mmCIF file of C-alpha atoms in Angstrom:
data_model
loop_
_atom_site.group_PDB
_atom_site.id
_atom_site.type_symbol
_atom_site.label_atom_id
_atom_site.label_comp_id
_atom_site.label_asym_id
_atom_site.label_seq_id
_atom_site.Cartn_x
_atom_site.Cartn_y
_atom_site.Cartn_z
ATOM 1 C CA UNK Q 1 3.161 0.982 20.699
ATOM 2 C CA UNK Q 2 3.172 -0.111 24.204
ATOM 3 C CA UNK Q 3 0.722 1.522 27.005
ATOM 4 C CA UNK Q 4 2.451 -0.300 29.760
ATOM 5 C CA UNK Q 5 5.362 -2.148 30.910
ATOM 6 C CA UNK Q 6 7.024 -4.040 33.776
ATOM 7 C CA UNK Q 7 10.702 -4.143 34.074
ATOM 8 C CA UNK Q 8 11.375 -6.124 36.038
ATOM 9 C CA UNK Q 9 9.846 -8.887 34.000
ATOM 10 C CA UNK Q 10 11.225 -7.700 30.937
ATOM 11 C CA UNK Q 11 7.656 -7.526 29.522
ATOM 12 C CA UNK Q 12 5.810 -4.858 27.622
ATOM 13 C CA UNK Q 13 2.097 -4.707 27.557
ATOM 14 C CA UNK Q 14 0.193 -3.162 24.353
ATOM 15 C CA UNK Q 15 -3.453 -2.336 23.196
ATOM 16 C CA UNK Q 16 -5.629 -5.069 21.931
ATOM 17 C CA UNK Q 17 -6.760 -4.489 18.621
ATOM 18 C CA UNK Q 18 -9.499 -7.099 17.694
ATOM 19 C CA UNK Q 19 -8.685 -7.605 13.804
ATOM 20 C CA UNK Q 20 -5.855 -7.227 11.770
ATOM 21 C CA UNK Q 21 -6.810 -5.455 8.127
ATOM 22 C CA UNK Q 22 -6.648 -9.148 6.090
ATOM 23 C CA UNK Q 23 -8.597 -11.075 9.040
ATOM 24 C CA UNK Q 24 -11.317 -8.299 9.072
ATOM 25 C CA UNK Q 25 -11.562 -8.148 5.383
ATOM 26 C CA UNK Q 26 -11.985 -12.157 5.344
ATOM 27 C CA UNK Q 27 -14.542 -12.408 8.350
ATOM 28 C CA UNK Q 28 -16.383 -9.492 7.093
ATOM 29 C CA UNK Q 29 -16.595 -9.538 3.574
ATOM 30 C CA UNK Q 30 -19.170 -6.571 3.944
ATOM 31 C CA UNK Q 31 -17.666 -4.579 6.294
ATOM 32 C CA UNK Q 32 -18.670 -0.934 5.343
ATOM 33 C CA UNK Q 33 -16.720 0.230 2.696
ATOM 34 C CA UNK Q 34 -16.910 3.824 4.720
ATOM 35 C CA UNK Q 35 -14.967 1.396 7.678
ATOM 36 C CA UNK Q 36 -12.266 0.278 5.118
ATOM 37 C CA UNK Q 37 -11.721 3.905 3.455
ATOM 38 C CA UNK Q 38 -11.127 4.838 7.252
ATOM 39 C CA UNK Q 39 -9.108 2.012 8.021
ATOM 40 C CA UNK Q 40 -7.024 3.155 4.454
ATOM 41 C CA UNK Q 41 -6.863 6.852 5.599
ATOM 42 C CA UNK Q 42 -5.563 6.181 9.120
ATOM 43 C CA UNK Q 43 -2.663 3.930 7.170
ATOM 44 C CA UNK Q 44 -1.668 6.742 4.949
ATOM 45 C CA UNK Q 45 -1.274 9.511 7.769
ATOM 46 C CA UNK Q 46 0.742 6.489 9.676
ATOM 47 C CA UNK Q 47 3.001 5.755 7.045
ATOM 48 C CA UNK Q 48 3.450 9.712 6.225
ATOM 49 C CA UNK Q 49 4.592 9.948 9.761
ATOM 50 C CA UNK Q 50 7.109 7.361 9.202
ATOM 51 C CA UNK Q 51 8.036 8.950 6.042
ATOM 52 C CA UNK Q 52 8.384 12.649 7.652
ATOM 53 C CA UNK Q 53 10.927 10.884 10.252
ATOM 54 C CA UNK Q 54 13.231 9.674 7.325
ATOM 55 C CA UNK Q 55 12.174 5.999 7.802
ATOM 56 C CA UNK Q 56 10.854 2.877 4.892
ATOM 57 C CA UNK Q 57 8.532 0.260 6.357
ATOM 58 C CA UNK Q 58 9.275 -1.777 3.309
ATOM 59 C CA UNK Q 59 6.470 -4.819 5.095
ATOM 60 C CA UNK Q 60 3.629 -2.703 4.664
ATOM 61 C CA UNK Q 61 0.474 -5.524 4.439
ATOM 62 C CA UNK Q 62 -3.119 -5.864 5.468
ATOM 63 C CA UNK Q 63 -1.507 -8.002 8.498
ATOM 64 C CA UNK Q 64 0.355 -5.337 9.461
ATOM 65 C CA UNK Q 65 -2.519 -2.931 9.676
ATOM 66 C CA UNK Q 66 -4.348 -3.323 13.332
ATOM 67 C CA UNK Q 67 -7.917 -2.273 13.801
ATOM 68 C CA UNK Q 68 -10.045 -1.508 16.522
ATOM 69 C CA UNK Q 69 -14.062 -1.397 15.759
ATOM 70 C CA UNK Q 70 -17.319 -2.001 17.633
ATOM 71 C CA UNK Q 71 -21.167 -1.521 16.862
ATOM 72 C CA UNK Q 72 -23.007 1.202 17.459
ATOM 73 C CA UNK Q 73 -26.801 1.712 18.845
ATOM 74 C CA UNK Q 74 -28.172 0.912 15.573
ATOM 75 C CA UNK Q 75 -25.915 -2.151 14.957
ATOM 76 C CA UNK Q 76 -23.484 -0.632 12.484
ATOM 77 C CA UNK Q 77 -20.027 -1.537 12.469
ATOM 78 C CA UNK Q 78 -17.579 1.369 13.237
ATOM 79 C CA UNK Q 79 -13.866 1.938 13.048
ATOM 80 C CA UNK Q 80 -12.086 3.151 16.422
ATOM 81 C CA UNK Q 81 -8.740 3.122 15.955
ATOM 82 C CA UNK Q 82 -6.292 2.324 13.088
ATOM 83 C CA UNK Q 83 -2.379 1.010 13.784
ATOM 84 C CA UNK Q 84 0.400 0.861 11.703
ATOM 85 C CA UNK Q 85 2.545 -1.892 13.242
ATOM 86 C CA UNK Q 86 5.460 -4.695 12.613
ATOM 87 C CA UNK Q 87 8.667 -2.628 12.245
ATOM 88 C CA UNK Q 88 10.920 -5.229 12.744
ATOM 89 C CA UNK Q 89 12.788 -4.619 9.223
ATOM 90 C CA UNK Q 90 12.160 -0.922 8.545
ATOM 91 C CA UNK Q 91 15.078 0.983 7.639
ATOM 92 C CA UNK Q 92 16.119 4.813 7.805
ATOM 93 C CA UNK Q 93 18.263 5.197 5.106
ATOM 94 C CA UNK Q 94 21.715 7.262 4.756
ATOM 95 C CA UNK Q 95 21.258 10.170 3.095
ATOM 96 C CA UNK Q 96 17.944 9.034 1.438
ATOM 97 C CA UNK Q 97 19.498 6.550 -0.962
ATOM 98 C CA UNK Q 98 17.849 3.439 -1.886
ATOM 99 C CA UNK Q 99 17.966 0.290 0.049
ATOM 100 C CA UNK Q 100 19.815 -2.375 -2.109
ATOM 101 C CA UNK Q 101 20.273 -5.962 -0.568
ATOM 102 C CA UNK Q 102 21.573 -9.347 -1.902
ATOM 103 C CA UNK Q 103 17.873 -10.668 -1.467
ATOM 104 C CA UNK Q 104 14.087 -9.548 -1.054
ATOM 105 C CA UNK Q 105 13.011 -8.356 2.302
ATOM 106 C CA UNK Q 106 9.484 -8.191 3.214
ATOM 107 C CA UNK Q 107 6.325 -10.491 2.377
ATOM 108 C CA UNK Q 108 6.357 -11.574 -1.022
ATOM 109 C CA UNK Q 109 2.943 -11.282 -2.083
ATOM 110 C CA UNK Q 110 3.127 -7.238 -1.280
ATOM 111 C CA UNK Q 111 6.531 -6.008 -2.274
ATOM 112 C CA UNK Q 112 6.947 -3.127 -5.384
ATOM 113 C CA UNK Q 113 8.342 -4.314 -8.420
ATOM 114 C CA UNK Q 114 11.642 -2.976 -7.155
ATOM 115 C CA UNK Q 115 11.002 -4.335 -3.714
ATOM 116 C CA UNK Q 116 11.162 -7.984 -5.821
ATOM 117 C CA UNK Q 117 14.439 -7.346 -7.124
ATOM 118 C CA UNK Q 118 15.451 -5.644 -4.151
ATOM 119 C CA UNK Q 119 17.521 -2.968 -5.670
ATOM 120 C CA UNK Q 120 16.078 0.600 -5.482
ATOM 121 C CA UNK Q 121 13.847 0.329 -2.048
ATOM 122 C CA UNK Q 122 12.647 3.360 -1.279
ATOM 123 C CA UNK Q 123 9.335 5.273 0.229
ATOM 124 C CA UNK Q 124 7.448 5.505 -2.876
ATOM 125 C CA UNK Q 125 7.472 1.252 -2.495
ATOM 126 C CA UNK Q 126 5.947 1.573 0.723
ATOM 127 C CA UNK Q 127 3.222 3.443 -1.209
ATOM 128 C CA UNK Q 128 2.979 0.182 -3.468
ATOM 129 C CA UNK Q 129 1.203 -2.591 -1.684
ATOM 130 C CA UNK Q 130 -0.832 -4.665 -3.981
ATOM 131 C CA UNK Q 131 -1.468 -8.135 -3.134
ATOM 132 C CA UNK Q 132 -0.132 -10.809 -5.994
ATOM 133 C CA UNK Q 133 -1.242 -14.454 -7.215
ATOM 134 C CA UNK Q 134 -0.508 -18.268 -6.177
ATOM 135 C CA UNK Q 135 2.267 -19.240 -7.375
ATOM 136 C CA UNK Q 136 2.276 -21.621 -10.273
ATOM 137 C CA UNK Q 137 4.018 -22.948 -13.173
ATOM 138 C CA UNK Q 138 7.797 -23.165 -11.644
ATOM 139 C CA UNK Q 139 7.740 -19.446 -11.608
ATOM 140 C CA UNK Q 140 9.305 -18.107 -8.454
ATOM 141 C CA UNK Q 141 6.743 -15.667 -6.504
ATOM 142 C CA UNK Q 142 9.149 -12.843 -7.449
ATOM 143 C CA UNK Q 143 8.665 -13.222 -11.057
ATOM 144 C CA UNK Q 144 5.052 -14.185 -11.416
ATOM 145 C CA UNK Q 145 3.968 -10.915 -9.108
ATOM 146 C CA UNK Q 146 6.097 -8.716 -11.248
ATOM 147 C CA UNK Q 147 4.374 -10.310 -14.020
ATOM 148 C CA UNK Q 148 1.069 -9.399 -12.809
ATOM 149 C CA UNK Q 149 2.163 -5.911 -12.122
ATOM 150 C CA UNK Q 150 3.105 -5.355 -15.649
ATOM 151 C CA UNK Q 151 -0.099 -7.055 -17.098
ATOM 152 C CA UNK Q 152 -2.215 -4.720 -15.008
ATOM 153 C CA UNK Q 153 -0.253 -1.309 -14.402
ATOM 154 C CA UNK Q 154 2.377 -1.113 -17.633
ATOM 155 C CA UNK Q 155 3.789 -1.024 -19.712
ATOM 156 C CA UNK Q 156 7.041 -1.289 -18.345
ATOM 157 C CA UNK Q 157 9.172 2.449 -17.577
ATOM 158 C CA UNK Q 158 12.547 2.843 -18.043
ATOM 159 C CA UNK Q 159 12.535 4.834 -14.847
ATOM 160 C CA UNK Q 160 11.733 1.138 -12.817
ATOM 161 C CA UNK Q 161 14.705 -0.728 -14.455
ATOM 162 C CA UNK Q 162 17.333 2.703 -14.317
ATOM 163 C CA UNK Q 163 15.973 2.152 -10.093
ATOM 164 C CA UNK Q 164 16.792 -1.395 -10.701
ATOM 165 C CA UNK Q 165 20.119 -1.404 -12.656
ATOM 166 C CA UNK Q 166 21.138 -5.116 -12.090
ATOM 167 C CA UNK Q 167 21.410 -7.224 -15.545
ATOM 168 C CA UNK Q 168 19.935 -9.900 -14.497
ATOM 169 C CA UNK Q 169 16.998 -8.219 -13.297
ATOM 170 C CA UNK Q 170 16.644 -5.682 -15.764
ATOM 171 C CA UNK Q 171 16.635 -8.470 -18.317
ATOM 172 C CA UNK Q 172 13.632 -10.770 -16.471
ATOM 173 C CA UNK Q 173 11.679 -7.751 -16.292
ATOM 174 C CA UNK Q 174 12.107 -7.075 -20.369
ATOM 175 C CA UNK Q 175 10.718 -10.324 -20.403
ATOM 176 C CA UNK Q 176 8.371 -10.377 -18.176
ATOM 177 C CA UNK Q 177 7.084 -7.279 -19.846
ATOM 178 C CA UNK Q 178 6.925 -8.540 -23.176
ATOM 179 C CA UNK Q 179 4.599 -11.687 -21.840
ATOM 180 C CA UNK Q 180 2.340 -8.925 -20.380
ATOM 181 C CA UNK Q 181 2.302 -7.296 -23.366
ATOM 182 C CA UNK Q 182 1.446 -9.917 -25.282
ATOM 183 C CA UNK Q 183 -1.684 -10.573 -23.080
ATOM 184 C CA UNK Q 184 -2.690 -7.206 -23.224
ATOM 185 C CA UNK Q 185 -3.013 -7.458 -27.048
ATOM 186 C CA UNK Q 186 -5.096 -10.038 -27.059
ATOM 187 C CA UNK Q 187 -7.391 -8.647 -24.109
ATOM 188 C CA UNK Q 188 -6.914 -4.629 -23.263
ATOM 189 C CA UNK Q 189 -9.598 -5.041 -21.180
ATOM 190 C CA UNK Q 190 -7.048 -7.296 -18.367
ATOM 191 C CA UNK Q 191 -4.916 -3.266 -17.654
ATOM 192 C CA UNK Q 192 -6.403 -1.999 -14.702
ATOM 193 C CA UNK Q 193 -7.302 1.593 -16.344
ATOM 194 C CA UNK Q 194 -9.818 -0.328 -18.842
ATOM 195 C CA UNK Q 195 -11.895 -2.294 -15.797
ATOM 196 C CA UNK Q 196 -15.309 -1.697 -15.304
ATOM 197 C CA UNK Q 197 -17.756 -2.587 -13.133
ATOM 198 C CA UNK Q 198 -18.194 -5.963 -14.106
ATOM 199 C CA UNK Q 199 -14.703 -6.254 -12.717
ATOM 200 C CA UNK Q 200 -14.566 -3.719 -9.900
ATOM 201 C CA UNK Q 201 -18.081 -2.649 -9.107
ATOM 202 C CA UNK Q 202 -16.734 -0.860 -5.782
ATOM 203 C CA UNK Q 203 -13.887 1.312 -7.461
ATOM 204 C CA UNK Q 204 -15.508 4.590 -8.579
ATOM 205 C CA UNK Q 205 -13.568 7.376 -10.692
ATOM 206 C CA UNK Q 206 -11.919 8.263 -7.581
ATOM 207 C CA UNK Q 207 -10.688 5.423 -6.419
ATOM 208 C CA UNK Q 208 -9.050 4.170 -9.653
ATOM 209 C CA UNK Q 209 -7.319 7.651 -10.244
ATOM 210 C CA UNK Q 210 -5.655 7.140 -6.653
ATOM 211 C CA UNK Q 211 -5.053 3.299 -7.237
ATOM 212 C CA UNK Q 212 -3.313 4.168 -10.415
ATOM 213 C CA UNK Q 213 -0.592 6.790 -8.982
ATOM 214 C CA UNK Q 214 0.012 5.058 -5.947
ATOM 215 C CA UNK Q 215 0.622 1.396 -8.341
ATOM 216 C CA UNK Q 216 3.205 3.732 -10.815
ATOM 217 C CA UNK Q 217 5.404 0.845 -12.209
ATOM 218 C CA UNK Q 218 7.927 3.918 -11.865
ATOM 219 C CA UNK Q 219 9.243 4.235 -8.189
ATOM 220 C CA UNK Q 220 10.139 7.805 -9.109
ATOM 221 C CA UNK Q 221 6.862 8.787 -10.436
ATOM 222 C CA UNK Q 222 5.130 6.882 -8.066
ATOM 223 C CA UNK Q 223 2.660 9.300 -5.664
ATOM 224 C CA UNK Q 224 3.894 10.078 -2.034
ATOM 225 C CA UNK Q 225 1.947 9.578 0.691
ATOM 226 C CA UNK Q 226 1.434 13.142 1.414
ATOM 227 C CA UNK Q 227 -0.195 12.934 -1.993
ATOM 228 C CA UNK Q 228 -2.741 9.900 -1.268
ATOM 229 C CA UNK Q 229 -3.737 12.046 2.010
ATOM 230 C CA UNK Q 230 -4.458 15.117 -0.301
ATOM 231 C CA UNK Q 231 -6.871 12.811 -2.787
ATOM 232 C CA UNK Q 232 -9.929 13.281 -2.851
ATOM 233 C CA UNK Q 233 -11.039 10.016 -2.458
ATOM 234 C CA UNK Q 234 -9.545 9.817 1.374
ATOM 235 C CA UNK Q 235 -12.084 11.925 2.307
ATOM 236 C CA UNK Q 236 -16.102 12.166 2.444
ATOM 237 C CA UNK Q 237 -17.553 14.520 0.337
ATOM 238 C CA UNK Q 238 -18.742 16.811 3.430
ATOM 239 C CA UNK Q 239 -14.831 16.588 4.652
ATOM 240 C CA UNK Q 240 -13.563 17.269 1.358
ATOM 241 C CA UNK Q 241 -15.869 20.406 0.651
ATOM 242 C CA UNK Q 242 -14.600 21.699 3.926
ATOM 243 C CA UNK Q 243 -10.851 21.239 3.884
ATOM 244 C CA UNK Q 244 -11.788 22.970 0.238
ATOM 245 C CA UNK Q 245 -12.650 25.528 2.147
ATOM 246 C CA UNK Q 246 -10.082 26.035 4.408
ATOM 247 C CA UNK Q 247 -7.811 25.702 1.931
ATOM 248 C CA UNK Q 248 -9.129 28.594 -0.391
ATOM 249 C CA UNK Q 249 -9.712 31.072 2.879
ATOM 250 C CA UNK Q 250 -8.056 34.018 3.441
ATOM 251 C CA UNK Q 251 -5.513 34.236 6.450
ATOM 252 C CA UNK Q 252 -6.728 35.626 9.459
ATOM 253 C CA UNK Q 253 -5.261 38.885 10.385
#
């Protein structure tokens, strides 16, 4: 990512980008949602490039995303440039099996369901950044972010705990699962497919339909990112009509 160095000192120089993805999204509440799709896009071809090269970020967060933007002539704020950065723990596995550590890596608040057991790591939880809830009740962060996962996107698949395979884990997540459940039958209106616009007036038809392949409880199931570039919602409708096009044209001879 650097665009100059001196060796001498030991010192790289790189680009300044003026926001990271969470401190833009906090400053500018109404940043234009056109901005953030953009911002979203540029991720997803950045992440399939990692994926193409046989690498897992596994610490893929809104700080980790690096945006450039400015104003235009009639004041409107504009994307420049979207980075994917922070690889300090991403990992090219052997042979494309799963990453399986003693303990979670990555920030807490982001990881996959199997990212929070940390058995079963692999590029479809890159695909599964969600942000979680504060921490309460004694619960460790692990458990009460799993929980939410389950409330919102289950119920739970037996494809996430044959990815998991510990006990121990498998059990909590049974568990877990059956305190989501519970919730849910009191109030199916908390899963995510059943929220309206009372709870997400920004998320059209679109949107939710991508949202609820890429957050696939089941890391095997889950939509790759060469999938989220192909939805429809990552592009404009102009864009979309023409890469329609392209796609239905005849070769040229």
């Amino acid at each position: 990512m650097h665009i100059d160095h001196n060796q001498e000192e030991h010192i790289l120089v790189s680009k300044y980008f003026r926001h990271t993805l969470l401190a833009l999204i906090t400053e500018h509440p109404e940043f234009p949602a056109a901005g953030v799709k953009k911002i979203l896009r540029y991720t997803a071809e950045a992440t399939k490039e990692f994926h193409d090269k046989g690498w897992i970020h596994i610490d893929l967060t809104p700080d980790n995303i690096l945006i450039i933007w400015t104003c235009d002539d009639q004041g409107n704020q504009v994307v420049t440039d979207v980075v994917l950065g922070n690889f300090d723990i991403a990992f090219k596995p052997e042979g494309g099996e799963p990453l399986q550590t003693h303990y979670a890596i990555g920030n807490v608040m982001w990881r996959s369901p199997e990212g929070q057991t940390a058995r079963g790591v692999t590029k479809a939880s890159d695909v599964f950044f969600w942000t979680g809830a504060l921490v309460k009740n004694g619960v460790t962060p692990e458990q009460e972010i799993l929980h939410r996962h389950l409330l919102y996107f289950g119920p739970l698949p037996e494809g996430l705990l044959q990815q998991v395979k510990v006990e121990s884990w498998c059990d909590a997540l049974k568990k877990l699962s059956e305190l989501a459940e519970m919730t849910v039958a009191d109030d199916p209106g908390v899963r995510f497919e059943q929220w309206g616009e009372d709870i997400a007036p920004n998320l059209d038809s679109e949107a939710k339909s991508m949202i609820s392949r890429m957050m696939n409880l089941n890391p095997a199931a889950r939509t790759t990112i060469d999938e989220v570039l192909e939805h429809r919602w990552c592009w404009d409708k102009k864009e979309y009509k023409n890469e329609v096009v392209k796609a239905l044209a005849p070769p040229m001879e």
